[in-house]
Amino acid sequence: MNTRRHFFKAAGIAGGAVAAAAISRVAMAALPEPVTQNSPATMPPLVPNTGRPYNPVVTLNGWTLPWRMNQGVKEFHLVAEPVVREMAPGFKAHLWGYNGQSPGPTIEVVEGDRVRIFVTNKLPEHTSIHWHGQRLPNGMDGVSGLTQPSIKPGKTFVYEFEARRPGTFMYHPHADEMTQMAMGMMGMWVTHPKARHPLIDDVQRDFCFLLSGYDIDPGSYTPKIMTMLDFNIWSWNSRVFPGIDSFNVRLNDKVRFRIGNLTMTNHPIHLHGHEFMVTGTDGGPTPKSARWLEVTTDIAVGQMRQLEFVADEEGDWAMHCHKSHHTMSAMGHNVPTMIGVDHSGLTRKITRLIPDYMVMGERGMADMAEMEMPLPDNTAPMMTGQGPFGSVEMGGMFSVLKVRKDQKPGDYKDPGWFKHPAGTVAYEWTGELAQPTRHMSGGKHMMNPQNMPAKDIEVQVRKPQGGSGHSGH
Ligand SMILES: [Cu+2]
């Protein structure tokens, strides 16, 4: 515990943390004191009060690392260390990260800044940091064994280079990568343009986050690092819905999302109610002639996509990965599809032997969200997010863009649920239902079918009766 840590923490909560305090000459000759964050909440933007001005980003459920200016050089201190990350209320993971959190803090600098980063290794094994996407001297690229010796436990290394091009970058270890990235070691880096840039627009809200995947068994705390593809926790900045904060913006704000993917699969990120343009990648700003409107963009492994749009539709708009398994969590994969299977007789028999026996998935998986299913302690919430109309039935990579007329400029606080104007919400039809018209014609075939079965096979479709009856339980 140190007083500086508390100073930054307090400043952060007050709104707009302060970058660096006055420090004596003696202190300047020493390492910058590392700043640690204890909270997984989204911190307000860190408004620069030293160095050149810029429009700061907001890191989703994260924060920006304060720096100190030392004779014109921006100095940061990253500490690689084991951390406990609350991924959602009731679910904590034992990860590795930087300065108290996984992901590590966002580093924000200005194009042309001279940057010096001290990296202290408090992990049980060696590490290094690769500055993904940056132009820099080869020896600063952070590939252990290739461009530098690894940073042994207890040692501190110094990286120094000029932030040469504006854009969104990432940082992660390039030493025992499989383990260290599976454990959550990653962070974002934003280099703001030094002047007006023809391809970089001013925005009112600038959010950034990383896509990260973990394999954590229900009831356990530590990711399984040998997993190659079959991850079960899909997170944004090491948080899972309903633990992910909403994106709160003012009506007609220009909004930017900077999203980096350090999972082991691609994620089609989908925004409701608006169209966006991809205005940049980790290669830099995209030429205007190469931009087009989208509502979903795929972000491949090791890529960053920068999305921009004007938030001109009021409401609570879902934003999520479109792979439906990535909006669930802690899911066993070996569950057979039970939709349409009538368990009623079987269940009665089993219940005589096992009183708590429960059938899953007979009518789909929505039951899971409604049932108060007993889960092991420390399990990621699965499909449990509650909205104003009931369960949202989402977990993992899901959040909400909240667009409000009365959200004040620069105010990031959650405005609560949208109050829909009368007559603008989908409603139940209570009138007569006509019988469906059935088209009995077999249609015309382009080609004559061959090897037809000897007689017609009848497929039975089971349809639920009435509204609420669920006979199986
Ligand atoms: Cu996904």
GROMACS .gro file of C-alpha atoms and ligand atoms in nm:
model
  474
    1MET     CA    1   0.000   0.000   0.000
    2ASN     CA    2   0.130   0.342  -0.078
    3THR     CA    3  -0.016   0.686  -0.070
    4ARG     CA    4   0.033   0.748  -0.440
    5ARG     CA    5  -0.185   0.451  -0.524
    6HIS     CA    6  -0.461   0.597  -0.308
    7PHE     CA    7  -0.412   0.937  -0.462
    8PHE     CA    8  -0.468   0.803  -0.812
    9LYS     CA    9  -0.756   0.588  -0.700
   10ALA     CA   10  -0.930   0.881  -0.537
   11ALA     CA   11  -0.866   1.103  -0.836
   12GLY     CA   12  -1.009   0.837  -1.064
   13ILE     CA   13  -1.334   0.818  -0.874
   14ALA     CA   14  -1.362   1.196  -0.860
   15GLY     CA   15  -1.370   1.196  -1.240
   16GLY     CA   16  -1.065   1.254  -1.458
   17ALA     CA   17  -0.757   1.115  -1.293
   18VAL     CA   18  -0.443   1.323  -1.279
   19ALA     CA   19  -0.147   1.202  -1.483
   20ALA     CA   20   0.150   1.291  -1.273
   21ALA     CA   21   0.216   1.487  -0.958
   22ALA     CA   22   0.516   1.707  -0.892
   23ILE     CA   23   0.812   1.483  -0.812
   24SER     CA   24   1.157   1.578  -0.687
   25ARG     CA   25   1.475   1.549  -0.897
   26VAL     CA   26   1.592   1.259  -0.683
   27ALA     CA   27   1.270   1.075  -0.753
   28MET     CA   28   1.309   1.142  -1.127
   29ALA     CA   29   1.633   0.945  -1.127
   30ALA     CA   30   1.448   0.644  -0.988
   31LEU     CA   31   1.186   0.419  -1.140
   32PRO     CA   32   0.842   0.575  -1.170
   33GLU     CA   33   0.632   0.433  -0.889
   34PRO     CA   34   0.393   0.172  -1.031
   35VAL     CA   35   0.026   0.262  -1.012
   36THR     CA   36  -0.215  -0.020  -0.933
   37GLN     CA   37  -0.587  -0.042  -0.991
   38ASN     CA   38  -0.802  -0.246  -0.753
   39SER     CA   39  -1.142  -0.200  -0.915
   40PRO     CA   40  -1.275  -0.368  -1.231
   41ALA     CA   41  -1.513  -0.076  -1.293
   42THR     CA   42  -1.489   0.147  -1.600
   43MET     CA   43  -1.276   0.444  -1.493
   44PRO     CA   44  -1.344   0.794  -1.627
   45PRO     CA   45  -1.113   0.911  -1.907
   46LEU     CA   46  -0.768   1.018  -1.788
   47VAL     CA   47  -0.742   1.382  -1.893
   48PRO     CA   48  -0.376   1.463  -1.965
   49ASN     CA   49  -0.231   1.745  -1.755
   50THR     CA   50   0.127   1.696  -1.871
   51GLY     CA   51   0.256   1.634  -2.221
   52ARG     CA   52   0.060   1.734  -2.530
   53PRO     CA   53  -0.320   1.745  -2.512
   54TYR     CA   54  -0.544   1.483  -2.669
   55ASN     CA   55  -0.897   1.348  -2.643
   56PRO     CA   56  -0.869   1.050  -2.403
   57VAL     CA   57  -1.032   0.712  -2.455
   58VAL     CA   58  -1.251   0.521  -2.210
   59THR     CA   59  -1.135   0.163  -2.145
   60LEU     CA   60  -1.429  -0.072  -2.091
   61ASN     CA   61  -1.413  -0.203  -1.732
   62GLY     CA   62  -1.061  -0.070  -1.726
   63TRP     CA   63  -0.838   0.235  -1.697
   64THR     CA   64  -0.549   0.430  -1.846
   65LEU     CA   65  -0.202   0.409  -1.691
   66PRO     CA   66  -0.080   0.741  -1.548
   67TRP     CA   67   0.268   0.851  -1.652
   68ARG     CA   68   0.530   1.103  -1.553
   69MET     CA   69   0.721   1.341  -1.779
   70ASN     CA   70   1.097   1.306  -1.734
   71GLN     CA   71   1.289   1.561  -1.943
   72GLY     CA   72   1.044   1.537  -2.231
   73VAL     CA   73   1.007   1.157  -2.212
   74LYS     CA   74   0.677   0.996  -2.111
   75GLU     CA   75   0.760   0.732  -1.850
   76PHE     CA   76   0.530   0.445  -1.763
   77HIS     CA   77   0.579   0.154  -1.525
   78LEU     CA   78   0.410  -0.179  -1.598
   79VAL     CA   79   0.424  -0.459  -1.345
   80ALA     CA   80   0.353  -0.811  -1.475
   81GLU     CA   81   0.196  -1.001  -1.185
   82PRO     CA   82  -0.070  -1.253  -1.080
   83VAL     CA   83  -0.405  -1.079  -1.026
   84VAL     CA   84  -0.755  -1.168  -0.911
   85ARG     CA   85  -0.998  -1.040  -1.171
   86GLU     CA   86  -1.366  -1.020  -1.093
   87MET     CA   87  -1.505  -1.127  -1.434
   88ALA     CA   88  -1.866  -1.079  -1.321
   89PRO     CA   89  -2.032  -1.041  -0.984
   90GLY     CA   90  -1.990  -1.378  -0.810
   91PHE     CA   91  -1.718  -1.497  -1.045
   92LYS     CA   92  -1.349  -1.428  -0.981
   93ALA     CA   93  -1.064  -1.564  -1.187
   94HIS     CA   94  -0.700  -1.607  -1.090
   95LEU     CA   95  -0.525  -1.451  -1.390
   96TRP     CA   96  -0.196  -1.292  -1.476
   97GLY     CA   97  -0.204  -0.927  -1.575
   98TYR     CA   98  -0.046  -0.589  -1.521
   99ASN     CA   99  -0.071  -0.341  -1.233
  100GLY     CA  100  -0.348  -0.524  -1.050
  101GLN     CA  101  -0.579  -0.607  -1.339
  102SER     CA  102  -0.626  -0.818  -1.649
  103PRO     CA  103  -0.620  -0.676  -1.905
  104GLY     CA  104  -0.347  -0.432  -1.813
  105PRO     CA  105  -0.408  -0.057  -1.820
  106THR     CA  106  -0.442   0.124  -2.152
  107ILE     CA  107  -0.137   0.327  -2.253
  108GLU     CA  108  -0.223   0.658  -2.423
  109VAL     CA  109   0.035   0.874  -2.595
  110VAL     CA  110   0.053   1.127  -2.877
  111GLU     CA  111   0.211   1.070  -3.218
  112GLY     CA  112   0.576   1.171  -3.193
  113ASP     CA  113   0.597   1.118  -2.815
  114ARG     CA  114   0.919   0.968  -2.683
  115VAL     CA  115   0.804   0.684  -2.457
  116ARG     CA  116   0.998   0.492  -2.190
  117ILE     CA  117   0.827   0.191  -2.035
  118PHE     CA  118   0.971   0.015  -1.732
  119VAL     CA  119   0.850  -0.346  -1.710
  120THR     CA  120   0.891  -0.527  -1.378
  121ASN     CA  121   0.834  -0.902  -1.374
  122LYS     CA  122   0.658  -1.030  -1.062
  123LEU     CA  123   0.546  -1.354  -1.228
  124PRO     CA  124   0.688  -1.694  -1.131
  125GLU     CA  125   0.841  -1.727  -1.481
  126HIS     CA  126   1.017  -1.506  -1.735
  127THR     CA  127   0.824  -1.269  -1.963
  128SER     CA  128   0.863  -0.988  -2.218
  129ILE     CA  129   0.632  -0.733  -2.382
  130HIS     CA  130   0.569  -0.709  -2.753
  131TRP     CA  131   0.424  -0.374  -2.871
  132HIS     CA  132   0.186  -0.520  -3.130
  133GLY     CA  133   0.163  -0.306  -3.445
  134GLN     CA  134   0.418  -0.038  -3.355
  135ARG     CA  135   0.698   0.098  -3.571
  136LEU     CA  136   1.003   0.079  -3.348
  137PRO     CA  137   1.370  -0.020  -3.338
  138ASN     CA  138   1.397  -0.397  -3.378
  139GLY     CA  139   1.552  -0.443  -3.034
  140MET     CA  140   1.242  -0.288  -2.871
  141ASP     CA  141   0.999  -0.534  -3.033
  142GLY     CA  142   0.988  -0.757  -2.726
  143VAL     CA  143   1.032  -1.104  -2.874
  144SER     CA  144   1.225  -1.293  -2.609
  145GLY     CA  145   1.512  -1.491  -2.751
  146LEU     CA  146   1.493  -1.310  -3.086
  147THR     CA  147   1.527  -0.939  -3.005
  148GLN     CA  148   1.609  -0.943  -2.632
  149PRO     CA  149   1.681  -1.179  -2.345
  150SER     CA  150   1.364  -1.263  -2.148
  151ILE     CA  151   1.285  -1.065  -1.834
  152LYS     CA  152   1.355  -1.305  -1.545
  153PRO     CA  153   1.132  -1.306  -1.235
  154GLY     CA  154   1.214  -1.008  -1.012
  155LYS     CA  155   1.391  -0.815  -1.291
  156THR     CA  156   1.295  -0.487  -1.457
  157PHE     CA  157   1.359  -0.404  -1.824
  158VAL     CA  158   1.329  -0.072  -2.004
  159TYR     CA  159   1.168  -0.026  -2.347
  160GLU     CA  160   1.212   0.308  -2.519
  161PHE     CA  161   1.091   0.429  -2.859
  162GLU     CA  162   0.904   0.703  -3.037
  163ALA     CA  163   0.531   0.652  -3.101
  164ARG     CA  164   0.567   0.702  -3.475
  165ARG     CA  165   0.221   0.653  -3.614
  166PRO     CA  166  -0.124   0.729  -3.472
  167GLY     CA  167  -0.362   0.441  -3.417
  168THR     CA  168  -0.475   0.162  -3.190
  169PHE     CA  169  -0.230  -0.103  -3.083
  170MET     CA  170  -0.204  -0.384  -2.832
  171TYR     CA  171   0.062  -0.515  -2.599
  172HIS     CA  172   0.118  -0.871  -2.481
  173PRO     CA  173   0.406  -1.102  -2.382
  174HIS     CA  174   0.619  -1.268  -2.647
  175ALA     CA  175   0.757  -1.528  -2.402
  176ASP     CA  176   0.569  -1.848  -2.316
  177GLU     CA  177   0.289  -1.680  -2.507
  178MET     CA  178   0.047  -1.970  -2.493
  179THR     CA  179   0.047  -1.965  -2.114
  180GLN     CA  180   0.070  -1.593  -2.060
  181MET     CA  181  -0.204  -1.490  -2.303
  182ALA     CA  182  -0.430  -1.775  -2.185
  183MET     CA  183  -0.379  -1.627  -1.837
  184GLY     CA  184  -0.492  -1.278  -1.942
  185MET     CA  185  -0.171  -1.083  -2.008
  186MET     CA  186  -0.264  -0.814  -2.258
  187GLY     CA  187  -0.347  -0.448  -2.285
  188MET     CA  188  -0.429  -0.170  -2.531
  189TRP     CA  189  -0.220   0.115  -2.657
  190VAL     CA  190  -0.366   0.425  -2.823
  191THR     CA  191  -0.146   0.676  -3.007
  192HIS     CA  192  -0.347   0.992  -3.067
  193PRO     CA  193  -0.272   1.205  -3.375
  194LYS     CA  194  -0.053   1.509  -3.302
  195ALA     CA  195  -0.265   1.738  -3.521
  196ARG     CA  196  -0.579   1.720  -3.731
  197HIS     CA  197  -0.553   1.407  -3.943
  198PRO     CA  198  -0.749   1.380  -4.269
  199LEU     CA  199  -0.853   1.021  -4.190
  200ILE     CA  200  -0.910   1.051  -3.814
  201ASP     CA  201  -1.232   1.225  -3.710
  202ASP     CA  202  -1.301   1.394  -3.380
  203VAL     CA  203  -1.542   1.188  -3.175
  204GLN     CA  204  -1.737   1.260  -2.859
  205ARG     CA  205  -1.702   0.907  -2.715
  206ASP     CA  206  -1.399   0.688  -2.775
  207PHE     CA  207  -1.425   0.339  -2.620
  208CYS     CA  208  -1.165   0.062  -2.633
  209PHE     CA  209  -1.153  -0.299  -2.524
  210LEU     CA  210  -0.992  -0.635  -2.596
  211LEU     CA  211  -1.165  -0.962  -2.679
  212SER     CA  212  -1.025  -1.238  -2.459
  213GLY     CA  213  -1.115  -1.605  -2.412
  214TYR     CA  214  -1.053  -1.833  -2.114
  215ASP     CA  215  -1.112  -2.196  -2.028
  216ILE     CA  216  -1.218  -2.202  -1.665
  217ASP     CA  217  -1.412  -2.502  -1.536
  218PRO     CA  218  -1.726  -2.418  -1.339
  219GLY     CA  219  -1.632  -2.394  -0.973
  220SER     CA  220  -1.262  -2.336  -1.038
  221TYR     CA  221  -1.054  -2.017  -1.052
  222THR     CA  222  -0.759  -2.066  -1.286
  223PRO     CA  223  -0.771  -2.090  -1.667
  224LYS     CA  224  -0.661  -2.414  -1.830
  225ILE     CA  225  -0.367  -2.299  -2.039
  226MET     CA  226  -0.338  -2.603  -2.268
  227THR     CA  227  -0.675  -2.535  -2.432
  228MET     CA  228  -0.631  -2.459  -2.799
  229LEU     CA  229  -0.980  -2.377  -2.925
  230ASP     CA  230  -1.244  -2.500  -2.683
  231PHE     CA  231  -1.269  -2.200  -2.452
  232ASN     CA  232  -1.578  -2.155  -2.234
  233ILE     CA  233  -1.543  -1.798  -2.107
  234TRP     CA  234  -1.575  -1.532  -2.377
  235SER     CA  235  -1.500  -1.190  -2.239
  236TRP     CA  236  -1.455  -0.824  -2.320
  237ASN     CA  237  -1.164  -0.692  -2.118
  238SER     CA  238  -1.181  -1.002  -1.899
  239ARG     CA  239  -1.545  -0.933  -1.804
  240VAL     CA  240  -1.855  -1.133  -1.903
  241PHE     CA  241  -2.211  -1.008  -1.929
  242PRO     CA  242  -2.386  -0.906  -1.705
  243GLY     CA  243  -2.051  -0.793  -1.563
  244ILE     CA  244  -1.968  -0.579  -1.869
  245ASP     CA  245  -2.053  -0.211  -1.833
  246SER     CA  246  -2.285  -0.046  -2.086
  247PHE     CA  247  -2.165   0.215  -2.336
  248ASN     CA  248  -2.346   0.531  -2.231
  249VAL     CA  249  -2.362   0.808  -2.492
  250ARG     CA  250  -2.553   1.125  -2.572
  251LEU     CA  251  -2.794   1.132  -2.867
  252ASN     CA  252  -2.609   1.234  -3.187
  253ASP     CA  253  -2.265   1.177  -3.038
  254LYS     CA  254  -2.007   1.048  -3.282
  255VAL     CA  255  -1.888   0.725  -3.122
  256ARG     CA  256  -1.575   0.520  -3.181
  257PHE     CA  257  -1.506   0.164  -3.067
  258ARG     CA  258  -1.151   0.030  -3.082
  259ILE     CA  259  -1.170  -0.348  -3.046
  260GLY     CA  260  -0.866  -0.578  -3.045
  261ASN     CA  261  -0.884  -0.956  -3.061
  262LEU     CA  262  -0.637  -1.158  -2.854
  263THR     CA  263  -0.851  -1.473  -2.835
  264MET     CA  264  -0.782  -1.781  -3.047
  265THR     CA  265  -1.083  -1.740  -3.279
  266ASN     CA  266  -1.257  -1.465  -3.476
  267HIS     CA  267  -1.551  -1.264  -3.344
  268PRO     CA  268  -1.817  -1.103  -3.566
  269ILE     CA  269  -1.908  -0.799  -3.357
  270HIS     CA  270  -2.264  -0.685  -3.418
  271LEU     CA  271  -2.430  -0.354  -3.324
  272HIS     CA  272  -2.807  -0.306  -3.321
  273GLY     CA  273  -2.996  -0.001  -3.445
  274HIS     CA  274  -2.708   0.176  -3.623
  275GLU     CA  275  -2.472   0.128  -3.915
  276PHE     CA  276  -2.101   0.183  -3.859
  277MET     CA  277  -1.791   0.213  -4.071
  278VAL     CA  278  -1.460   0.045  -4.004
  279THR     CA  279  -1.235   0.351  -4.002
  280GLY     CA  280  -0.911   0.184  -3.901
  281THR     CA  281  -0.722  -0.137  -3.837
  282ASP     CA  282  -0.396  -0.205  -3.654
  283GLY     CA  283  -0.238  -0.101  -3.984
  284GLY     CA  284  -0.368   0.253  -3.935
  285PRO     CA  285  -0.659   0.465  -4.060
  286THR     CA  286  -0.851   0.313  -4.352
  287PRO     CA  287  -0.865   0.525  -4.670
  288LYS     CA  288  -1.213   0.682  -4.709
  289SER     CA  289  -1.260   0.513  -5.046
  290ALA     CA  290  -1.220   0.171  -4.879
  291ARG     CA  291  -1.486   0.220  -4.610
  292TRP     CA  292  -1.839   0.086  -4.627
  293LEU     CA  293  -2.135   0.059  -4.395
  294GLU     CA  294  -2.178  -0.251  -4.181
  295VAL     CA  295  -2.378  -0.371  -3.884
  296THR     CA  296  -2.141  -0.663  -3.815
  297THR     CA  297  -1.767  -0.678  -3.863
  298ASP     CA  298  -1.549  -0.981  -3.813
  299ILE     CA  299  -1.238  -0.932  -3.604
  300ALA     CA  300  -0.983  -1.205  -3.664
  301VAL     CA  301  -0.718  -1.330  -3.424
  302GLY     CA  302  -0.451  -1.067  -3.361
  303GLN     CA  303  -0.651  -0.793  -3.536
  304MET     CA  304  -0.793  -0.459  -3.427
  305ARG     CA  305  -1.096  -0.292  -3.581
  306GLN     CA  306  -1.200   0.066  -3.521
  307LEU     CA  307  -1.574   0.126  -3.570
  308GLU     CA  308  -1.740   0.466  -3.598
  309PHE     CA  309  -2.099   0.583  -3.620
  310VAL     CA  310  -2.332   0.861  -3.511
  311ALA     CA  311  -2.554   0.743  -3.225
  312ASP     CA  312  -2.872   0.900  -3.359
  313GLU     CA  313  -3.132   0.649  -3.239
  314GLU     CA  314  -3.239   0.668  -2.877
  315GLY     CA  315  -3.270   0.345  -2.682
  316ASP     CA  316  -3.089   0.046  -2.537
  317TRP     CA  317  -2.915  -0.120  -2.828
  318ALA     CA  318  -2.757  -0.462  -2.793
  319MET     CA  319  -2.395  -0.500  -2.902
  320HIS     CA  320  -2.247  -0.848  -2.903
  321CYS     CA  321  -2.045  -1.116  -3.074
  322HIS     CA  322  -2.270  -1.286  -3.329
  323LYS     CA  323  -2.137  -1.635  -3.253
  324SER     CA  324  -2.421  -1.740  -3.027
  325HIS     CA  325  -2.199  -1.963  -2.814
  326HIS     CA  326  -1.990  -1.657  -2.731
  327THR     CA  327  -2.285  -1.496  -2.559
  328MET     CA  328  -2.315  -1.789  -2.324
  329SER     CA  329  -2.064  -1.890  -2.059
  330ALA     CA  330  -1.959  -2.185  -1.846
  331MET     CA  331  -2.150  -2.407  -2.083
  332GLY     CA  332  -2.086  -2.779  -2.095
  333HIS     CA  333  -2.036  -2.860  -2.464
  334ASN     CA  334  -2.142  -3.223  -2.444
  335VAL     CA  335  -2.513  -3.156  -2.399
  336PRO     CA  336  -2.725  -3.329  -2.666
  337THR     CA  337  -3.000  -3.125  -2.830
  338MET     CA  338  -3.323  -3.217  -2.651
  339ILE     CA  339  -3.561  -2.984  -2.829
  340GLY     CA  340  -3.878  -3.175  -2.912
  341VAL     CA  341  -3.793  -3.479  -2.700
  342ASP     CA  342  -4.076  -3.569  -2.463
  343HIS     CA  343  -3.919  -3.659  -2.130
  344SER     CA  344  -4.236  -3.670  -1.924
  345GLY     CA  345  -4.258  -4.045  -1.871
  346LEU     CA  346  -3.885  -4.088  -1.822
  347THR     CA  347  -3.858  -3.800  -1.578
  348ARG     CA  348  -4.131  -3.945  -1.358
  349LYS     CA  349  -3.943  -4.272  -1.334
  350ILE     CA  350  -3.603  -4.110  -1.264
  351THR     CA  351  -3.749  -3.875  -1.003
  352ARG     CA  352  -3.848  -4.178  -0.795
  353LEU     CA  353  -3.477  -4.258  -0.767
  354ILE     CA  354  -3.324  -3.905  -0.782
  355PRO     CA  355  -3.568  -3.650  -0.642
  356ASP     CA  356  -3.384  -3.340  -0.781
  357TYR     CA  357  -3.354  -3.477  -1.135
  358MET     CA  358  -3.416  -3.208  -1.393
  359VAL     CA  359  -3.452  -3.221  -1.768
  360MET     CA  360  -3.269  -2.955  -1.967
  361GLY     CA  361  -3.346  -2.809  -2.303
  362GLU     CA  362  -3.670  -2.983  -2.396
  363ARG     CA  363  -3.818  -2.658  -2.529
  364GLY     CA  364  -3.489  -2.486  -2.613
  365MET     CA  365  -3.238  -2.350  -2.363
  366ALA     CA  366  -3.434  -2.044  -2.244
  367ASP     CA  367  -3.550  -2.249  -1.945
  368MET     CA  368  -3.196  -2.230  -1.818
  369ALA     CA  369  -3.225  -1.858  -1.763
  370GLU     CA  370  -3.558  -1.886  -1.585
  371MET     CA  371  -3.470  -2.174  -1.356
  372GLU     CA  372  -3.273  -2.099  -1.047
  373MET     CA  373  -3.027  -2.373  -1.130
  374PRO     CA  374  -2.781  -2.462  -0.857
  375LEU     CA  375  -2.433  -2.387  -0.996
  376PRO     CA  376  -2.098  -2.459  -0.832
  377ASP     CA  377  -1.948  -2.167  -0.639
  378ASN     CA  378  -1.748  -1.924  -0.854
  379THR     CA  379  -1.915  -1.999  -1.185
  380ALA     CA  380  -1.961  -1.749  -1.465
  381PRO     CA  381  -2.323  -1.638  -1.483
  382MET     CA  382  -2.485  -1.810  -1.780
  383MET     CA  383  -2.764  -1.626  -1.962
  384THR     CA  384  -2.861  -1.440  -1.648
  385GLY     CA  385  -2.857  -1.070  -1.740
  386GLN     CA  386  -3.185  -0.911  -1.635
  387GLY     CA  387  -3.340  -0.642  -1.853
  388PRO     CA  388  -3.651  -0.432  -1.792
  389PHE     CA  389  -3.869  -0.698  -1.961
  390GLY     CA  390  -3.710  -1.010  -1.811
  391SER     CA  391  -3.402  -1.219  -1.870
  392VAL     CA  392  -3.184  -1.105  -2.159
  393GLU     CA  393  -3.060  -1.465  -2.193
  394MET     CA  394  -2.711  -1.352  -2.276
  395GLY     CA  395  -2.372  -1.399  -2.118
  396GLY     CA  396  -2.014  -1.359  -2.233
  397MET     CA  397  -1.950  -1.109  -2.512
  398PHE     CA  398  -2.258  -0.888  -2.478
  399SER     CA  399  -2.320  -0.531  -2.374
  400VAL     CA  400  -2.565  -0.246  -2.437
  401LEU     CA  401  -2.519   0.086  -2.615
  402LYS     CA  402  -2.738   0.332  -2.425
  403VAL     CA  403  -2.826   0.637  -2.635
  404ARG     CA  404  -2.998   0.917  -2.442
  405LYS     CA  405  -3.111   1.270  -2.524
  406ASP     CA  406  -3.034   1.394  -2.176
  407GLN     CA  407  -2.693   1.226  -2.123
  408LYS     CA  408  -2.461   1.519  -2.051
  409PRO     CA  409  -2.150   1.568  -2.268
  410GLY     CA  410  -1.863   1.383  -2.104
  411ASP     CA  411  -2.095   1.202  -1.861
  412TYR     CA  412  -2.035   0.825  -1.875
  413LYS     CA  413  -2.267   0.715  -1.597
  414ASP     CA  414  -2.531   0.449  -1.661
  415PRO     CA  415  -2.866   0.625  -1.725
  416GLY     CA  416  -3.069   0.312  -1.637
  417TRP     CA  417  -3.308   0.138  -1.875
  418PHE     CA  418  -3.462   0.322  -2.169
  419LYS     CA  419  -3.816   0.449  -2.117
  420HIS     CA  420  -3.986   0.367  -2.444
  421PRO     CA  421  -4.240   0.619  -2.575
  422ALA     CA  422  -4.597   0.483  -2.560
  423GLY     CA  423  -4.684   0.261  -2.853
  424THR     CA  424  -4.323   0.184  -2.957
  425VAL     CA  425  -4.275  -0.155  -2.789
  426ALA     CA  426  -4.364  -0.489  -2.951
  427TYR     CA  427  -4.683  -0.618  -2.792
  428GLU     CA  428  -4.896  -0.927  -2.768
  429TRP     CA  429  -5.175  -0.983  -3.018
  430THR     CA  430  -5.492  -1.087  -2.835
  431GLY     CA  431  -5.739  -1.104  -3.126
  432GLU     CA  432  -5.850  -1.405  -3.328
  433LEU     CA  433  -5.586  -1.623  -3.491
  434ALA     CA  434  -5.670  -1.737  -3.844
  435GLN     CA  435  -5.591  -2.093  -3.949
  436PRO     CA  436  -5.267  -2.102  -4.152
  437THR     CA  437  -5.311  -2.162  -4.523
  438ARG     CA  438  -5.120  -2.469  -4.631
  439HIS     CA  439  -4.970  -2.491  -4.975
  440MET     CA  440  -5.015  -2.854  -5.074
  441SER     CA  441  -4.857  -2.835  -5.418
  442GLY     CA  442  -4.540  -3.038  -5.445
  443GLY     CA  443  -4.389  -2.772  -5.669
  444LYS     CA  444  -4.207  -2.825  -5.994
  445HIS     CA  445  -3.873  -2.999  -5.985
  446MET     CA  446  -3.583  -2.879  -6.193
  447MET     CA  447  -3.451  -3.232  -6.201
  448ASN     CA  448  -3.617  -3.564  -6.142
  449PRO     CA  449  -3.531  -3.697  -5.798
  450GLN     CA  450  -3.352  -4.029  -5.794
  451ASN     CA  451  -3.322  -4.300  -5.532
  452MET     CA  452  -3.640  -4.187  -5.363
  453PRO     CA  453  -3.751  -4.395  -5.064
  454ALA     CA  454  -4.009  -4.658  -5.147
  455LYS     CA  455  -4.276  -4.473  -4.954
  456ASP     CA  456  -4.316  -4.132  -4.793
  457ILE     CA  457  -4.152  -4.095  -4.456
  458GLU     CA  458  -4.359  -3.899  -4.215
  459VAL     CA  459  -4.177  -3.653  -3.988
  460GLN     CA  460  -4.365  -3.559  -3.677
  461VAL     CA  461  -4.329  -3.203  -3.552
  462ARG     CA  462  -4.402  -3.161  -3.185
  463LYS     CA  463  -4.549  -2.825  -3.105
  464PRO     CA  464  -4.591  -2.693  -2.753
  465GLN     CA  465  -4.954  -2.687  -2.636
  466GLY     CA  466  -5.096  -2.360  -2.510
  467GLY     CA  467  -4.879  -2.108  -2.332
  468SER     CA  468  -4.743  -2.206  -1.994
  469GLY     CA  469  -4.780  -2.581  -1.947
  470HIS     CA  470  -4.451  -2.762  -1.909
  471SER     CA  471  -4.542  -3.122  -1.848
  472GLY     CA  472  -4.197  -3.263  -1.793
  473HIS     CA  473  -4.135  -3.140  -1.439
  474CU      CU  474  -1.722  -1.431  -3.055
   0.00000   0.00000   0.00000
